Coordinates of N, CA and C in Angstrom, one line a residue:
X1 N 0.8 -1.2 0.0 CA 0.0 0.0 0.0 C 0.9 1.3 0.0
X2 N 2.1 1.2 0.5 CA 2.9 2.4 0.6 C 3.5 2.7 -0.7
X3 N 3.8 1.7 -1.6 CA 4.5 2.0 -2.9 C 3.7 2.8 -3.9
X4 N 2.4 2.9 -3.8 CA 1.6 3.5 -4.9 C 1.1 4.8 -4.5
X5 N 1.0 5.7 -5.4 CA 0.5 7.0 -5.2 C -1.0 7.1 -5.7
X6 N -1.5 6.0 -6.3 CA -2.8 6.0 -6.8 C -3.9 5.6 -5.7
X7 N -3.4 5.1 -4.6 CA -4.3 4.7 -3.6 C -3.9 5.4 -2.3
X8 N -4.9 5.3 -1.3 CA -4.5 5.9 0.0 C -3.3 5.2 0.6
X9 N -2.5 6.0 1.3 CA -1.3 5.4 2.0 C -1.6 4.9 3.4
X10 N -0.7 4.2 3.9 CA -0.8 3.6 5.2 C -1.2 4.6 6.3
X11 N -0.4 5.7 6.4 CA -0.7 6.7 7.4 C -1.9 7.5 7.2
X12 N -2.4 7.6 5.9 CA -3.7 8.3 5.7 C -4.8 7.5 6.4
X13 N -4.8 6.2 6.2 CA -5.8 5.3 6.8 C -5.7 5.4 8.3
X14 N -4.5 5.4 8.9 CA -4.4 5.5 10.4 C -5.0 6.8 10.9
X15 N -4.7 7.9 10.2 CA -5.3 9.2 10.6 C -6.8 9.2 10.4
X16 N -7.2 8.7 9.3 CA -8.7 8.8 9.0 C -9.5 7.9 10.0
X17 N -8.9 6.8 10.4 CA -9.6 6.0 11.4 C -9.5 6.5 12.8
X18 N -8.8 7.6 13.0 CA -8.6 8.2 14.3 C -7.8 7.2 15.3
X19 N -6.9 6.4 14.8 CA -6.1 5.6 15.6 C -5.1 6.4 16.3
X20 N -4.6 6.0 17.4 CA -3.5 6.6 18.1 C -2.3 6.4 17.2
X21 N -1.6 7.5 16.8 CA -0.4 7.4 16.0 C 0.8 7.7 16.9
X22 N 1.6 6.7 17.2 CA 2.7 6.9 18.1 C 4.0 7.1 17.3
X23 N 5.0 7.8 17.9 CA 6.2 8.0 17.2 C 6.9 6.7 16.8
X24 N 6.8 5.7 17.7 CA 7.5 4.4 17.3 C 6.9 3.8 16.1
X25 N 5.6 3.9 15.9 CA 4.9 3.4 14.7 C 5.4 4.2 13.4
X26 N 5.5 5.5 13.5 CA 6.0 6.3 12.4 C 7.4 6.0 12.1
X27 N 8.2 5.8 13.2 CA 9.7 5.5 13.0 C 9.8 4.1 12.3
X28 N 9.0 3.2 12.8 CA 9.1 1.8 12.2 C 8.7 1.8 10.7
X29 N 7.7 2.6 10.4 CA 7.3 2.7 9.0 C 8.3 3.4 8.2
X30 N 9.0 4.4 8.7 CA 10.0 5.1 8.0 C 11.2 4.1 7.8
X31 N 11.5 3.3 8.8 CA 12.6 2.4 8.6 C 12.3 1.3 7.6
X32 N 11.0 1.0 7.4 CA 10.6 0.1 6.4 C 10.5 0.7 5.0
X33 N 10.8 2.0 4.9 CA 10.8 2.6 3.6 C 9.7 3.6 3.3
X34 N 8.9 3.9 4.3 CA 7.8 4.8 4.1 C 8.4 6.2 4.0
X35 N 7.9 7.0 3.0 CA 8.3 8.3 2.8 C 7.2 9.3 3.2
X36 N 7.4 10.1 4.2 CA 6.4 11.0 4.7 C 5.9 12.0 3.7
X37 N 6.7 12.2 2.7 CA 6.3 13.2 1.7 C 5.4 12.5 0.6
X38 N 5.2 11.2 0.6 CA 4.3 10.6 -0.3 C 2.9 11.2 -0.3
X39 N 2.3 11.3 -1.4 CA 0.9 11.8 -1.5 C 0.0 10.7 -2.1
X40 N -1.3 10.9 -1.8 CA -2.2 10.0 -2.4 C -2.6 10.6 -3.8
X41 N -3.6 10.1 -4.4 CA -4.0 10.5 -5.8 C -4.6 12.0 -5.8
X42 N -5.0 12.5 -4.6 CA -5.5 13.8 -4.5 C -4.4 14.8 -4.0
X43 N -3.2 14.4 -3.8 CA -2.2 15.3 -3.4 C -2.1 15.4 -1.9
X44 N -2.8 14.6 -1.1 CA -2.8 14.7 0.3 C -1.6 13.9 0.9
X45 N -0.9 14.5 1.9 CA 0.1 13.7 2.7 C -0.6 13.3 3.9
X46 N 0.0 12.4 4.7 CA -0.5 12.0 6.0 C -0.7 13.2 6.9
X47 N 0.2 14.1 6.8 CA 0.1 15.3 7.7 C -1.1 16.2 7.3
X48 N -1.4 16.3 6.0 CA -2.7 17.0 5.6 C -3.9 16.3 6.3
X49 N -3.9 15.0 6.2 CA -5.1 14.3 6.8 C -5.1 14.5 8.3
X50 N -4.0 14.4 9.0 CA -4.0 14.6 10.5 C -4.4 16.0 10.8
X51 N -3.9 17.0 10.1 CA -4.3 18.4 10.4 C -5.7 18.7 10.1
X52 N -6.3 18.1 9.0 CA -7.7 18.3 8.7 C -8.6 17.7 9.8
X53 N -8.2 16.6 10.3 CA -8.9 15.9 11.3 C -8.7 16.5 12.7
X54 N -7.7 17.4 12.8 CA -7.4 18.0 14.1 C -6.7 17.0 15.1
X55 N -6.0 16.0 14.6 CA -5.4 15.0 15.4 C -4.0 15.5 15.8
X56 N -3.9 16.3 16.9 CA -2.7 16.9 17.3 C -1.6 15.9 17.6
X57 N -1.9 14.7 18.1 CA -1.0 13.7 18.4 C -0.3 13.2 17.1
X58 N -1.2 12.9 16.1 CA -0.6 12.5 14.8 C 0.2 13.5 14.2
X59 N -0.2 14.8 14.3 CA 0.6 15.9 13.7 C 2.0 15.9 14.4
X60 N 2.0 15.8 15.7 CA 3.3 15.8 16.4 C 4.2 14.7 16.0
X61 N 3.6 13.5 15.9 CA 4.4 12.3 15.5 C 4.9 12.4 14.1
X62 N 4.1 12.9 13.2 CA 4.5 13.0 11.8 C 5.6 14.1 11.6
X63 N 5.7 15.0 12.5 CA 6.7 16.1 12.4 C 7.9 15.8 13.2
X64 N 8.1 14.6 13.8 CA 9.3 14.3 14.5 C 10.4 13.8 13.6
X65 N 10.2 13.7 12.3 CA 11.3 13.4 11.5 C 12.2 14.6 11.5
X66 N 13.5 14.4 11.1 CA 14.4 15.5 11.2 C 14.8 16.1 9.9
X67 N 15.4 17.2 9.9 CA 16.1 17.9 8.8 C 15.1 18.3 7.7
X68 N 15.6 18.0 6.5 CA 14.9 18.5 5.3 C 13.5 17.8 5.1
X69 N 13.4 16.5 5.4 CA 12.2 15.8 5.2 C 11.1 16.5 6.1
X70 N 11.4 16.9 7.3 CA 10.4 17.6 8.1 C 9.9 18.9 7.5
X71 N 10.8 19.7 7.0 CA 10.4 20.9 6.3 C 9.5 20.7 5.1
X72 N 9.9 19.7 4.3 CA 9.2 19.3 3.1 C 7.8 18.9 3.5
X73 N 7.7 18.0 4.5 CA 6.4 17.6 4.9 C 5.5 18.7 5.4
X74 N 6.1 19.6 6.3 CA 5.5 20.7 6.9 C 4.9 21.7 5.9
X75 N 5.7 21.9 4.8 CA 5.3 23.0 3.9 C 4.7 22.4 2.6
X76 N 4.5 21.1 2.5 CA 3.9 20.5 1.3 C 2.5 21.1 1.1
X77 N 2.2 21.4 -0.1 CA 1.0 22.0 -0.5 C 0.2 21.1 -1.4
X78 N -1.0 20.8 -1.1 CA -1.9 20.0 -2.0 C -2.6 20.9 -3.0
X79 N -3.4 20.4 -3.8 CA -4.0 21.2 -4.9 C -4.7 22.4 -4.2
X80 N -4.6 23.6 -4.9 CA -5.2 24.8 -4.3 C -4.2 25.5 -3.4
X81 N -3.0 24.9 -3.1 CA -2.0 25.5 -2.3 C -2.2 25.2 -0.8
X82 N -3.2 24.4 -0.4 CA -3.5 24.1 1.0 C -2.4 23.3 1.6
X83 N -1.9 23.9 2.7 CA -0.9 23.3 3.5 C -1.6 22.8 4.8
X84 N -0.8 22.0 5.6 CA -1.4 21.4 6.8 C -1.9 22.5 7.7
X85 N -1.2 23.6 7.8 CA -1.6 24.7 8.7 C -3.0 25.3 8.2
X86 N -3.1 25.5 7.0 CA -4.4 26.0 6.4 C -5.6 25.1 6.8
X87 N -5.3 23.8 6.7 CA -6.4 22.8 7.0 C -6.8 22.8 8.5
X88 N -5.7 22.8 9.3 CA -6.0 22.8 10.8 C -6.7 24.1 11.2
X89 N -6.3 25.2 10.6 CA -7.0 26.5 10.9 C -8.4 26.5 10.5
X90 N -8.7 26.1 9.3 CA -10.0 26.0 8.7 C -10.9 25.2 9.6
X91 N -10.4 24.0 10.1 CA -11.2 23.2 11.0 C -11.4 23.6 12.4
X92 N -10.6 24.7 12.8 CA -10.7 25.2 14.1 C -10.0 24.3 15.1
X93 N -9.0 23.6 14.7 CA -8.3 22.6 15.5 C -7.1 23.3 16.2
X94 N -7.3 24.0 17.3 CA -6.3 24.7 18.0 C -5.1 24.0 18.3
X95 N -5.2 22.7 18.9 CA -4.0 22.0 19.3 C -3.2 21.6 18.1
X96 N -3.8 21.2 17.0 CA -3.1 20.9 15.8 C -2.4 22.1 15.2
X97 N -3.0 23.2 15.3 CA -2.4 24.5 14.9 C -1.2 24.8 15.7
X98 N -1.3 24.6 17.0 CA -0.2 24.8 18.0 C 1.0 23.9 17.6
X99 N 0.7 22.6 17.3 CA 1.8 21.7 17.0 C 2.5 22.1 15.7
X100 N 1.7 22.6 14.7 CA 2.3 23.0 13.4 C 3.2 24.3 13.6
X101 N 2.7 25.2 14.4 CA 3.5 26.4 14.7 C 4.7 26.1 15.5
X102 N 4.7 25.2 16.4 CA 5.8 24.8 17.2 C 6.9 24.2 16.2
X103 N 6.5 23.6 15.2 CA 7.4 23.0 14.2 C 7.8 24.0 13.1
X104 N 7.5 25.3 13.3 CA 7.8 26.4 12.5 C 7.1 26.4 11.1
X105 N 5.9 26.0 11.1 CA 5.1 26.2 9.9 C 5.0 27.7 9.5
X106 N 5.0 28.0 8.2 CA 5.0 29.3 7.8 C 3.6 30.0 8.1
X107 N 3.6 30.9 9.1 CA 2.4 31.5 9.6 C 1.7 32.4 8.6
X108 N 2.5 32.8 7.6 CA 1.9 33.7 6.6 C 1.8 33.0 5.2
X109 N 1.9 31.7 5.2 CA 1.8 31.0 3.9 C 0.5 31.3 3.2
X110 N 0.6 31.7 1.9 CA -0.6 32.0 1.1 C -1.1 30.8 0.3
X111 N -2.4 30.8 0.0 CA -3.0 29.8 -0.9 C -2.7 30.3 -2.3
X112 N -1.5 30.2 -2.7 CA -1.0 30.8 -4.0 C -1.8 30.3 -5.2
X113 N -2.2 29.0 -5.2 CA -2.8 28.4 -6.3 C -4.3 28.9 -6.4
X114 N -4.8 29.5 -5.4 CA -6.2 29.9 -5.4 C -6.3 31.3 -6.0
X115 N -7.5 31.8 -6.2 CA -7.7 33.1 -6.8 C -7.5 34.2 -5.8
X116 N -7.6 33.9 -4.5 CA -7.5 35.0 -3.5 C -6.3 35.0 -2.6
X117 N -5.4 34.0 -2.7 CA -4.2 33.9 -1.9 C -4.3 34.3 -0.4
X118 N -5.3 33.6 0.2 CA -5.5 33.8 1.6 C -4.4 33.3 2.5
X119 N -4.2 33.8 3.6 CA -3.3 33.3 4.6 C -4.0 32.6 5.7
X120 N -3.3 31.9 6.6 CA -4.0 31.3 7.7 C -4.9 32.3 8.5
X121 N -4.4 33.5 8.6 CA -5.1 34.5 9.4 C -6.4 34.9 8.7
X122 N -6.5 34.9 7.4 CA -7.7 35.2 6.6 C -8.7 34.0 6.9
X123 N -8.2 32.8 6.9 CA -9.0 31.6 7.1 C -9.6 31.6 8.5
X124 N -8.8 31.9 9.5 CA -9.3 32.0 10.9 C -10.3 33.0 11.0
X125 N -10.1 34.2 10.4 CA -11.1 35.3 10.5 C -12.4 34.9 9.8
X126 N -12.3 34.3 8.6 CA -13.5 33.9 7.9 C -14.4 32.9 8.7
X127 N -13.7 32.0 9.4 CA -14.5 31.0 10.1 C -14.8 31.3 11.6
X128 N -14.3 32.5 12.0 CA -14.6 33.0 13.4 C -13.8 32.2 14.5
X129 N -12.7 31.7 14.1 CA -11.8 31.0 15.1 C -10.9 32.0 15.9
X130 N -11.5 32.7 16.8 CA -10.9 33.8 17.6 C -9.6 33.3 18.3
X131 N -9.6 32.2 18.9 CA -8.5 31.7 19.7 C -7.3 31.4 18.7
X132 N -7.6 30.8 17.6 CA -6.6 30.6 16.6 C -6.1 31.8 16.0
X133 N -6.9 32.8 15.7 CA -6.5 34.1 15.2 C -5.6 34.8 16.1
X134 N -5.9 34.7 17.4 CA -5.0 35.3 18.5 C -3.7 34.6 18.5
X135 N -3.7 33.3 18.4 CA -2.5 32.5 18.4 C -1.6 32.8 17.2
X136 N -2.2 32.9 16.0 CA -1.4 33.3 14.8 C -0.8 34.6 15.0
X137 N -1.5 35.6 15.5 CA -1.0 36.9 15.7 C 0.2 36.9 16.7
X138 N 0.0 36.2 17.8 CA 1.1 36.1 18.8 C 2.3 35.4 18.2
X139 N 2.1 34.5 17.2 CA 3.3 33.9 16.6 C 3.8 34.6 15.4
X140 N 3.4 35.9 15.3 CA 4.0 36.8 14.3 C 3.3 36.9 13.0
X141 N 2.1 36.4 12.8 CA 1.3 36.5 11.6 C 1.2 38.0 11.2
X142 N 1.4 38.3 10.0 CA 1.3 39.7 9.5 C -0.2 39.9 9.2
X143 N -0.8 40.9 9.8 CA -2.2 41.2 9.6 C -2.5 42.1 8.4
X144 N -1.5 42.5 7.7 CA -1.7 43.4 6.6 C -1.9 42.8 5.2
X145 N -1.5 41.6 4.9 CA -1.8 41.1 3.5 C -3.3 41.1 3.2
X146 N -3.5 41.4 1.9 CA -4.9 41.4 1.4 C -5.1 40.3 0.4
X147 N -6.3 39.9 0.2 CA -6.6 38.8 -0.8 C -6.4 39.4 -2.2
X148 N -6.1 38.5 -3.1 CA -5.8 39.0 -4.5 C -7.1 39.6 -5.2
X149 N -8.2 38.8 -5.1 CA -9.3 39.2 -5.9 C -10.1 40.4 -5.4
X150 N -10.5 40.4 -4.1 CA -11.2 41.6 -3.5 C -10.4 42.5 -2.7
X151 N -9.1 42.2 -2.5 CA -8.2 43.1 -1.8 C -8.6 43.2 -0.3
X152 N -9.0 42.1 0.3 CA -9.5 42.1 1.7 C -8.4 41.7 2.7
X153 N -8.3 42.4 3.8 CA -7.4 42.0 4.9 C -8.2 41.0 5.7
X154 N -7.5 40.4 6.7 CA -8.2 39.5 7.6 C -9.3 40.2 8.4
X155 N -9.1 41.5 8.7 CA -10.2 42.3 9.4 C -11.4 42.4 8.4
X156 N -11.2 42.7 7.2 CA -12.3 42.8 6.2 C -13.1 41.4 6.1
X157 N -12.3 40.4 6.1 CA -12.9 39.0 6.0 C -13.7 38.7 7.2
X158 N -13.2 39.1 8.4 CA -14.0 38.8 9.6 C -15.3 39.6 9.6
X159 N -15.3 40.9 9.2 CA -16.5 41.7 9.2 C -17.5 41.2 8.1
X160 N -17.0 40.8 6.9 CA -17.9 40.3 5.9 C -18.6 39.0 6.4
X161 N -17.8 38.2 7.1 CA -18.3 36.9 7.6 C -19.2 37.1 8.9
X162 N -19.3 38.3 9.3 CA -20.1 38.7 10.5 C -19.5 38.0 11.8
X163 N -18.2 38.1 11.9 CA -17.6 37.5 13.2 C -17.0 38.7 14.0

């Protein structure tokens, strides 16, 4: 199941089933040849799945790899430019967001492939996730970027979304 990109990968299934994902399991799978940067047919890595589900334990385990692979996994973008941080923010998963920020996720990463190039701050504002918005700002998120299409800041987005 690990060798193919056309089917879901081992860690995708573990995250989706909400199993406990322990560092020893991830390490064992890596030793057996698992590449944490592998994607499924939709461009999702295991980290994307864990972040979208808000599984902070899985996020932490998947980010325990070292060096270049960790940064590649952390900043991998699926279609539309969505990174793990964008997905965790959109879902309102505060603990997963914290884990990603502790691993130095790019707090100002833009959805470059989309029409509006939103940042995690825009997404938190749009969905009314005040605690996450506060955390992003405390971690140095720049509040000044505007979306490409309508030129809206995170504040504009929050007002339009009535938050």
